[in-house]
PDB file of C-alpha atoms in Angstrom:
ATOM      1  CA  UNK R 139     -41.170  49.064 -17.263  1.00  0.00           C
ATOM      2  CA  UNK R 140     -38.737  47.990 -20.272  1.00  0.00           C
ATOM      3  CA  UNK R 141     -35.953  48.356 -17.844  1.00  0.00           C
ATOM      4  CA  UNK R 142     -36.991  46.647 -15.324  1.00  0.00           C
ATOM      5  CA  UNK R 143     -38.264  44.021 -17.715  1.00  0.00           C
ATOM      6  CA  UNK R 144     -34.799  43.982 -19.235  1.00  0.00           C
ATOM      7  CA  UNK R 145     -32.778  43.859 -15.494  1.00  0.00           C
ATOM      8  CA  UNK R 146     -35.490  40.926 -14.719  1.00  0.00           C
ATOM      9  CA  UNK R 147     -34.801  39.091 -18.386  1.00  0.00           C
ATOM     10  CA  UNK R 148     -30.574  40.032 -17.487  1.00  0.00           C
ATOM     11  CA  UNK R 149     -30.893  38.532 -13.976  1.00  0.00           C
ATOM     12  CA  UNK R 150     -32.652  35.410 -14.919  1.00  0.00           C
ATOM     13  CA  UNK R 151     -29.761  34.838 -17.854  1.00  0.00           C
ATOM     14  CA  UNK R 152     -27.535  35.243 -15.245  1.00  0.00           C
ATOM     15  CA  UNK R 153     -28.491  33.033 -12.245  1.00  0.00           C
ATOM     16  CA  UNK R 154     -29.446  30.041 -15.360  1.00  0.00           C
ATOM     17  CA  UNK R 155     -25.535  30.970 -16.622  1.00  0.00           C
ATOM     18  CA  UNK R 156     -24.947  30.346 -12.615  1.00  0.00           C
ATOM     19  CA  UNK R 157     -26.906  27.237 -12.044  1.00  0.00           C
ATOM     20  CA  UNK R 158     -25.670  25.695 -15.332  1.00  0.00           C
ATOM     21  CA  UNK R 159     -21.478  25.951 -14.341  1.00  0.00           C
ATOM     22  CA  UNK R 160     -22.762  24.655 -11.160  1.00  0.00           C
ATOM     23  CA  UNK R 161     -23.511  21.804 -12.745  1.00  0.00           C
ATOM     24  CA  UNK R 162     -20.871  21.171 -15.018  1.00  0.00           C
ATOM     25  CA  UNK R 163     -18.389  21.429 -12.178  1.00  0.00           C
ATOM     26  CA  UNK R 164     -20.470  19.562 -10.236  1.00  0.00           C
ATOM     27  CA  UNK R 165     -20.535  16.408 -12.736  1.00  0.00           C
ATOM     28  CA  UNK R 166     -16.763  17.028 -13.552  1.00  0.00           C
ATOM     29  CA  UNK R 167     -15.920  16.510  -9.956  1.00  0.00           C
ATOM     30  CA  UNK R 168     -18.614  13.429  -9.720  1.00  0.00           C
ATOM     31  CA  UNK R 169     -16.708  12.148 -12.873  1.00  0.00           C
ATOM     32  CA  UNK R 170     -13.289  12.380 -11.265  1.00  0.00           C
ATOM     33  CA  UNK R 171     -13.931  10.971  -8.166  1.00  0.00           C
ATOM     34  CA  UNK R 172     -15.332   7.389  -9.973  1.00  0.00           C
ATOM     35  CA  UNK R 173     -12.390   7.861 -12.630  1.00  0.00           C
ATOM     36  CA  UNK R 174     -10.054   7.222  -8.175  1.00  0.00           C
ATOM     37  CA  UNK R 175     -12.319   5.044  -7.006  1.00  0.00           C
ATOM     38  CA  UNK R 176     -11.783   2.943  -9.895  1.00  0.00           C
ATOM     39  CA  UNK R 177      -8.024   2.716  -9.587  1.00  0.00           C
ATOM     40  CA  UNK R 178      -8.837   1.863  -5.329  1.00  0.00           C
ATOM     41  CA  UNK R 179      -8.135  -1.379  -6.140  1.00  0.00           C
ATOM     42  CA  UNK R 180      -5.064  -1.049  -8.705  1.00  0.00           C
ATOM     43  CA  UNK R 181      -3.008   0.892  -6.209  1.00  0.00           C
ATOM     44  CA  UNK R 182      -3.584  -1.815  -3.585  1.00  0.00           C
ATOM     45  CA  UNK R 183      -1.724  -3.984  -5.854  1.00  0.00           C
ATOM     46  CA  UNK R 184       0.229  -2.473  -5.719  1.00  0.00           C
ATOM     47  CA  UNK R 185       1.790  -0.871  -1.521  1.00  0.00           C
ATOM     48  CA  UNK R 186       1.121  -4.854  -1.579  1.00  0.00           C
ATOM     49  CA  UNK R 187       3.872  -5.908  -4.036  1.00  0.00           C
ATOM     50  CA  UNK R 188       6.166  -3.167  -2.542  1.00  0.00           C
ATOM     51  CA  UNK R 189       5.431  -4.494   0.588  1.00  0.00           C
ATOM     52  CA  UNK R 190       6.142  -8.333  -0.667  1.00  0.00           C
ATOM     53  CA  UNK R 191       9.492  -6.667  -2.114  1.00  0.00           C
ATOM     54  CA  UNK R 192      10.950  -4.898   0.598  1.00  0.00           C
ATOM     55  CA  UNK R 193      10.920  -8.405   1.791  1.00  0.00           C
ATOM     56  CA  UNK R 194      12.430 -10.148  -0.697  1.00  0.00           C
ATOM     57  CA  UNK R 195      15.304  -7.783  -0.778  1.00  0.00           C
ATOM     58  CA  UNK R 196      16.140  -7.996   2.410  1.00  0.00           C
ATOM     59  CA  UNK R 197      16.024 -11.963   2.471  1.00  0.00           C
ATOM     60  CA  UNK R 198      18.746 -11.993  -0.401  1.00  0.00           C
ATOM     61  CA  UNK R 199      20.557  -9.581   2.054  1.00  0.00           C
ATOM     62  CA  UNK R 200      20.708 -12.082   4.667  1.00  0.00           C
ATOM     63  CA  UNK R 201      21.630 -14.878   2.245  1.00  0.00           C
ATOM     64  CA  UNK R 202      23.952 -12.460   0.416  1.00  0.00           C
ATOM     65  CA  UNK R 203      25.798 -12.064   4.011  1.00  0.00           C
ATOM     66  CA  UNK R 204      25.258 -16.311   4.629  1.00  0.00           C
ATOM     67  CA  UNK R 205      26.951 -17.315   1.751  1.00  0.00           C
ATOM     68  CA  UNK R 206      29.643 -14.978   2.011  1.00  0.00           C
ATOM     69  CA  UNK R 207      30.965 -16.215   6.146  1.00  0.00           C
ATOM     70  CA  UNK R 208      31.459 -19.301   3.881  1.00  0.00           C
ATOM     71  CA  UNK R 209      34.484 -18.651   3.193  1.00  0.00           C
ATOM     72  CA  UNK R 210      34.876 -15.047   5.157  1.00  0.00           C
ATOM     73  CA  UNK R 211      39.246 -14.938   5.876  1.00  0.00           C
ATOM     74  CA  UNK R 212      38.384 -13.969   9.846  1.00  0.00           C
ATOM     75  CA  UNK R 213      36.095 -17.351   9.544  1.00  0.00           C
ATOM     76  CA  UNK R 214      38.853 -19.121   7.907  1.00  0.00           C
ATOM     77  CA  UNK R 215      42.110 -18.340   9.825  1.00  0.00           C
ATOM     78  CA  UNK R 216      39.828 -19.085  13.206  1.00  0.00           C
ATOM     79  CA  UNK R 217      38.481 -16.141  15.144  1.00  0.00           C
ATOM     80  CA  UNK R 218      36.720 -16.792  18.412  1.00  0.00           C
ATOM     81  CA  UNK R 219      33.287 -16.230  17.835  1.00  0.00           C
ATOM     82  CA  UNK R 220      31.876 -12.924  18.835  1.00  0.00           C
ATOM     83  CA  UNK R 221      29.732 -11.820  22.476  1.00  0.00           C
ATOM     84  CA  UNK R 222      27.904 -10.035  22.756  1.00  0.00           C
ATOM     85  CA  UNK R 223      28.237  -7.255  25.700  1.00  0.00           C
ATOM     86  CA  UNK R 224      24.547  -6.365  26.200  1.00  0.00           C
ATOM     87  CA  UNK R 225      26.039  -2.908  26.557  1.00  0.00           C
ATOM     88  CA  UNK R 226      27.880   0.055  24.986  1.00  0.00           C
ATOM     89  CA  UNK R 227      28.313   3.662  24.274  1.00  0.00           C
ATOM     90  CA  UNK R 228      24.522   4.274  22.464  1.00  0.00           C
ATOM     91  CA  UNK R 229      22.547   3.437  25.450  1.00  0.00           C
ATOM     92  CA  UNK R 230      21.601   6.953  26.676  1.00  0.00           C
ATOM     93  CA  UNK R 231      19.615   7.763  30.217  1.00  0.00           C
ATOM     94  CA  UNK R 232      19.410   9.929  32.889  1.00  0.00           C
ATOM     95  CA  UNK R 233      17.607  10.605  35.708  1.00  0.00           C
ATOM     96  CA  UNK R 234      15.522  14.019  33.844  1.00  0.00           C
ATOM     97  CA  UNK R 235      14.201  11.964  30.329  1.00  0.00           C
ATOM     98  CA  UNK R 236      14.108  14.333  27.436  1.00  0.00           C
ATOM     99  CA  UNK R 237      11.546  14.578  25.937  1.00  0.00           C
ATOM    100  CA  UNK R 238      11.764  13.448  22.712  1.00  0.00           C
ATOM    101  CA  UNK R 239      14.787  11.619  21.180  1.00  0.00           C
ATOM    102  CA  UNK R 240      15.949  11.027  17.512  1.00  0.00           C
ATOM    103  CA  UNK R 241      17.012   6.493  18.047  1.00  0.00           C
ATOM    104  CA  UNK R 242      18.841   5.427  15.293  1.00  0.00           C
ATOM    105  CA  UNK R 243      20.075   1.913  14.007  1.00  0.00           C
ATOM    106  CA  UNK R 244      21.766   0.126  16.776  1.00  0.00           C
ATOM    107  CA  UNK R 245      20.674   2.575  19.386  1.00  0.00           C
ATOM    108  CA  UNK R 246      18.902   1.995  22.535  1.00  0.00           C
ATOM    109  CA  UNK R 247      17.396   6.086  24.710  1.00  0.00           C
ATOM    110  CA  UNK R 248      14.535   7.483  26.929  1.00  0.00           C
ATOM    111  CA  UNK R 249      11.637   9.487  26.537  1.00  0.00           C
ATOM    112  CA  UNK R 250       9.880  11.806  29.828  1.00  0.00           C
ATOM    113  CA  UNK R 251       6.404  10.316  29.558  1.00  0.00           C
ATOM    114  CA  UNK R 252       4.659  12.714  27.755  1.00  0.00           C
ATOM    115  CA  UNK R 253       7.647  13.125  24.400  1.00  0.00           C
ATOM    116  CA  UNK R 254       8.033  11.023  21.719  1.00  0.00           C
ATOM    117  CA  UNK R 255      10.608   8.521  19.574  1.00  0.00           C
ATOM    118  CA  UNK R 256      11.620   8.687  16.622  1.00  0.00           C
ATOM    119  CA  UNK R 257      12.844   6.204  14.507  1.00  0.00           C
ATOM    120  CA  UNK R 258      14.356   7.353  10.722  1.00  0.00           C
ATOM    121  CA  UNK R 259      14.670   5.696   8.174  1.00  0.00           C
ATOM    122  CA  UNK R 260      13.040   2.041   9.347  1.00  0.00           C
ATOM    123  CA  UNK R 261      13.242   0.016   5.772  1.00  0.00           C
ATOM    124  CA  UNK R 262      14.718  -3.493   6.988  1.00  0.00           C
ATOM    125  CA  UNK R 263      14.785  -2.715  11.022  1.00  0.00           C
ATOM    126  CA  UNK R 264      12.671  -3.501  14.202  1.00  0.00           C
ATOM    127  CA  UNK R 265      12.552  -0.886  15.847  1.00  0.00           C
ATOM    128  CA  UNK R 266      11.389  -2.438  20.320  1.00  0.00           C
ATOM    129  CA  UNK R 267       9.037   0.880  21.856  1.00  0.00           C
ATOM    130  CA  UNK R 268       8.519  -0.097  26.143  1.00  0.00           C
ATOM    131  CA  UNK R 269       5.678   1.786  27.649  1.00  0.00           C
ATOM    132  CA  UNK R 270       6.495   2.171  31.273  1.00  0.00           C
ATOM    133  CA  UNK R 271       3.884   2.420  33.209  1.00  0.00           C
ATOM    134  CA  UNK R 272       5.063   5.804  34.537  1.00  0.00           C
ATOM    135  CA  UNK R 273       3.986   6.759  31.551  1.00  0.00           C
ATOM    136  CA  UNK R 274       7.745   7.020  29.463  1.00  0.00           C
ATOM    137  CA  UNK R 275       9.240   5.209  26.775  1.00  0.00           C
ATOM    138  CA  UNK R 276      12.668   3.847  26.276  1.00  0.00           C
ATOM    139  CA  UNK R 277      13.031   2.241  22.656  1.00  0.00           C
ATOM    140  CA  UNK R 278      15.757   0.270  20.362  1.00  0.00           C
ATOM    141  CA  UNK R 279      15.787   0.710  16.225  1.00  0.00           C
ATOM    142  CA  UNK R 280      17.446  -3.552  16.064  1.00  0.00           C
ATOM    143  CA  UNK R 281      19.467  -2.836  12.382  1.00  0.00           C
ATOM    144  CA  UNK R 282      19.511  -5.938  10.482  1.00  0.00           C
ATOM    145  CA  UNK R 283      23.230  -5.167   9.873  1.00  0.00           C
ATOM    146  CA  UNK R 284      24.927  -3.954  12.247  1.00  0.00           C
ATOM    147  CA  UNK R 285      25.992  -0.258  12.147  1.00  0.00           C
ATOM    148  CA  UNK R 286      29.881   0.513  13.041  1.00  0.00           C
ATOM    149  CA  UNK R 287      29.910   2.266  15.523  1.00  0.00           C
ATOM    150  CA  UNK R 288      26.425   0.615  17.160  1.00  0.00           C
ATOM    151  CA  UNK R 289      24.773  -2.471  18.079  1.00  0.00           C
ATOM    152  CA  UNK R 290      24.460  -5.215  16.824  1.00  0.00           C
ATOM    153  CA  UNK R 291      20.581  -6.775  17.366  1.00  0.00           C
ATOM    154  CA  UNK R 292      22.060  -9.662  19.062  1.00  0.00           C
ATOM    155  CA  UNK R 293      22.887  -6.559  21.699  1.00  0.00           C
ATOM    156  CA  UNK R 294      20.310  -4.501  21.071  1.00  0.00           C
ATOM    157  CA  UNK R 295      17.584  -6.493  23.421  1.00  0.00           C
ATOM    158  CA  UNK R 296      20.431  -6.430  26.388  1.00  0.00           C
ATOM    159  CA  UNK R 297      20.663  -2.729  26.084  1.00  0.00           C
ATOM    160  CA  UNK R 298      16.979  -2.170  26.317  1.00  0.00           C
ATOM    161  CA  UNK R 299      16.377  -4.658  29.133  1.00  0.00           C
ATOM    162  CA  UNK R 300      18.939  -2.770  31.035  1.00  0.00           C
ATOM    163  CA  UNK R 301      18.059   0.516  30.237  1.00  0.00           C
ATOM    164  CA  UNK R 302      14.248  -0.250  31.241  1.00  0.00           C
ATOM    165  CA  UNK R 303      15.738  -1.848  34.447  1.00  0.00           C
ATOM    166  CA  UNK R 304      13.205  -2.917  36.657  1.00  0.00           C
ATOM    167  CA  UNK R 305      10.728  -0.089  36.040  1.00  0.00           C
ATOM    168  CA  UNK R 306       7.244  -1.848  35.683  1.00  0.00           C
ATOM    169  CA  UNK R 307       6.160  -1.990  32.201  1.00  0.00           C
ATOM    170  CA  UNK R 308       2.504  -1.092  30.617  1.00  0.00           C
ATOM    171  CA  UNK R 309       3.114  -2.786  26.330  1.00  0.00           C
ATOM    172  CA  UNK R 310       6.081  -3.486  24.107  1.00  0.00           C
ATOM    173  CA  UNK R 311       5.311  -2.217  20.422  1.00  0.00           C
ATOM    174  CA  UNK R 312       7.714  -4.432  17.986  1.00  0.00           C
ATOM    175  CA  UNK R 313       7.506  -2.257  14.551  1.00  0.00           C
ATOM    176  CA  UNK R 314       9.237  -2.442  11.346  1.00  0.00           C
ATOM    177  CA  UNK R 315       9.949  -5.280   8.125  1.00  0.00           C
ATOM    178  CA  UNK R 316       8.995  -8.335  10.345  1.00  0.00           C
ATOM    179  CA  UNK R 317       9.182 -10.743   6.569  1.00  0.00           C
ATOM    180  CA  UNK R 318      13.034  -9.901   6.996  1.00  0.00           C
ATOM    181  CA  UNK R 319      13.783 -10.861  10.246  1.00  0.00           C
ATOM    182  CA  UNK R 320      14.196 -13.960  11.741  1.00  0.00           C
ATOM    183  CA  UNK R 321      13.321 -14.563  15.533  1.00  0.00           C
ATOM    184  CA  UNK R 322      16.946 -15.787  15.759  1.00  0.00           C
ATOM    185  CA  UNK R 323      18.612 -12.767  14.666  1.00  0.00           C
ATOM    186  CA  UNK R 324      17.834 -11.232  17.979  1.00  0.00           C
ATOM    187  CA  UNK R 325      19.790 -13.779  19.484  1.00  0.00           C
ATOM    188  CA  UNK R 326      22.764 -14.350  17.208  1.00  0.00           C
ATOM    189  CA  UNK R 327      23.258 -11.599  14.100  1.00  0.00           C
ATOM    190  CA  UNK R 328      24.564 -11.895  11.176  1.00  0.00           C
ATOM    191  CA  UNK R 329      28.079 -11.455  11.678  1.00  0.00           C
ATOM    192  CA  UNK R 330      28.332 -13.765  14.273  1.00  0.00           C
ATOM    193  CA  UNK R 331      27.854 -16.702  11.692  1.00  0.00           C
ATOM    194  CA  UNK R 332      31.401 -18.487  10.902  1.00  0.00           C
ATOM    195  CA  UNK R 333      32.692 -20.709   8.200  1.00  0.00           C
ATOM    196  CA  UNK R 334      30.446 -23.746   8.103  1.00  0.00           C
ATOM    197  CA  UNK R 335      27.858 -21.919   9.730  1.00  0.00           C
ATOM    198  CA  UNK R 336      24.345 -21.780   8.401  1.00  0.00           C
ATOM    199  CA  UNK R 337      22.423 -18.580   7.914  1.00  0.00           C
ATOM    200  CA  UNK R 338      18.718 -18.412   9.192  1.00  0.00           C
ATOM    201  CA  UNK R 339      16.261 -16.704   6.061  1.00  0.00           C
ATOM    202  CA  UNK R 340      13.551 -15.415   7.347  1.00  0.00           C
ATOM    203  CA  UNK R 341      10.378 -16.409   4.811  1.00  0.00           C
ATOM    204  CA  UNK R 342       8.261 -14.782   6.180  1.00  0.00           C
ATOM    205  CA  UNK R 343       6.519 -12.794   9.146  1.00  0.00           C
ATOM    206  CA  UNK R 344       6.544 -14.613  11.592  1.00  0.00           C
ATOM    207  CA  UNK R 345       4.693 -12.185  14.633  1.00  0.00           C
ATOM    208  CA  UNK R 346       4.417 -14.898  16.893  1.00  0.00           C
ATOM    209  CA  UNK R 347       7.879 -16.085  17.510  1.00  0.00           C
ATOM    210  CA  UNK R 348       9.488 -12.468  17.241  1.00  0.00           C
ATOM    211  CA  UNK R 349       7.595 -11.722  19.669  1.00  0.00           C
ATOM    212  CA  UNK R 350       8.438 -14.702  21.689  1.00  0.00           C
ATOM    213  CA  UNK R 351      11.764 -13.442  20.630  1.00  0.00           C
ATOM    214  CA  UNK R 352      11.872 -10.603  22.196  1.00  0.00           C
ATOM    215  CA  UNK R 353       9.987 -11.475  25.808  1.00  0.00           C
ATOM    216  CA  UNK R 354      13.187 -13.578  26.194  1.00  0.00           C
ATOM    217  CA  UNK R 355      15.091 -11.146  25.483  1.00  0.00           C
ATOM    218  CA  UNK R 356      13.653  -7.984  27.662  1.00  0.00           C
ATOM    219  CA  UNK R 357      12.581 -10.704  30.377  1.00  0.00           C
ATOM    220  CA  UNK R 358       8.724 -10.082  29.766  1.00  0.00           C
ATOM    221  CA  UNK R 359       5.441 -11.937  29.819  1.00  0.00           C
ATOM    222  CA  UNK R 360       4.607 -12.059  26.136  1.00  0.00           C
ATOM    223  CA  UNK R 361       1.185 -11.056  26.194  1.00  0.00           C
ATOM    224  CA  UNK R 362       2.446  -7.572  26.884  1.00  0.00           C
ATOM    225  CA  UNK R 363       4.257  -8.385  23.278  1.00  0.00           C
ATOM    226  CA  UNK R 364       2.822  -7.010  19.976  1.00  0.00           C
ATOM    227  CA  UNK R 365       4.452  -6.865  16.919  1.00  0.00           C
ATOM    228  CA  UNK R 366       3.328  -5.168  13.460  1.00  0.00           C
ATOM    229  CA  UNK R 367       4.478  -5.048   9.883  1.00  0.00           C
ATOM    230  CA  UNK R 368       4.624  -0.970   8.635  1.00  0.00           C
ATOM    231  CA  UNK R 369       5.739   0.120   5.353  1.00  0.00           C
ATOM    232  CA  UNK R 370       8.661   2.198   4.944  1.00  0.00           C
ATOM    233  CA  UNK R 371       9.706   5.728   6.956  1.00  0.00           C
ATOM    234  CA  UNK R 372      10.513   7.536   9.890  1.00  0.00           C
ATOM    235  CA  UNK R 373       8.554   6.422  13.164  1.00  0.00           C
ATOM    236  CA  UNK R 374       7.166   8.424  15.574  1.00  0.00           C
ATOM    237  CA  UNK R 375       5.619   7.420  18.490  1.00  0.00           C
ATOM    238  CA  UNK R 376       4.143   8.856  21.685  1.00  0.00           C
TER     239      UNK R 376
END
């Protein structure tokens, strides 16, 4: 009888201890969650500041390029304006498009239905993805500043249009550093400005202006185009 009572008392104390321990852990978790919730407004503010800082840095870079063109030796020497070719060696397509592709700055590529396009390290760039009605994707990575050997911003839409051809299009998605881009960069790249020419600088995100520029450059309806400002980093489009 004593052994049973002792066992029962021991069991009661063990259960009570476990209950108390679980209660403490639950209270600790609740305190941590409350602390995280308290910091959320500050985290949102920090995210907005980072996005705005990205836009300011890109805008400053454009302004510096504009200032440099005013004293450019080549401009002063009367070098003829650059004429976009609207086609280049970085346009990749095939009858049997690959299942996936990495599209770097200044490049245009196509993938098969169900595949994935990866745009790496999108910071001051814009990506333009054309969704074909047949299910494939044709993507272009427009660079604010030309990468040597790749397409300029005033060549990219022409190359994309050439690759799409006359195939039916379901949608056109533009993503990236919208606030850093002036719509005219698709018509005349920063490298195309010479002596005495004023370089247009973005004063903030112009979603409609960029959508219209892409629509005109591709010769497709404005209604197909959507524009989205997204954080820096890789973009994976399915």
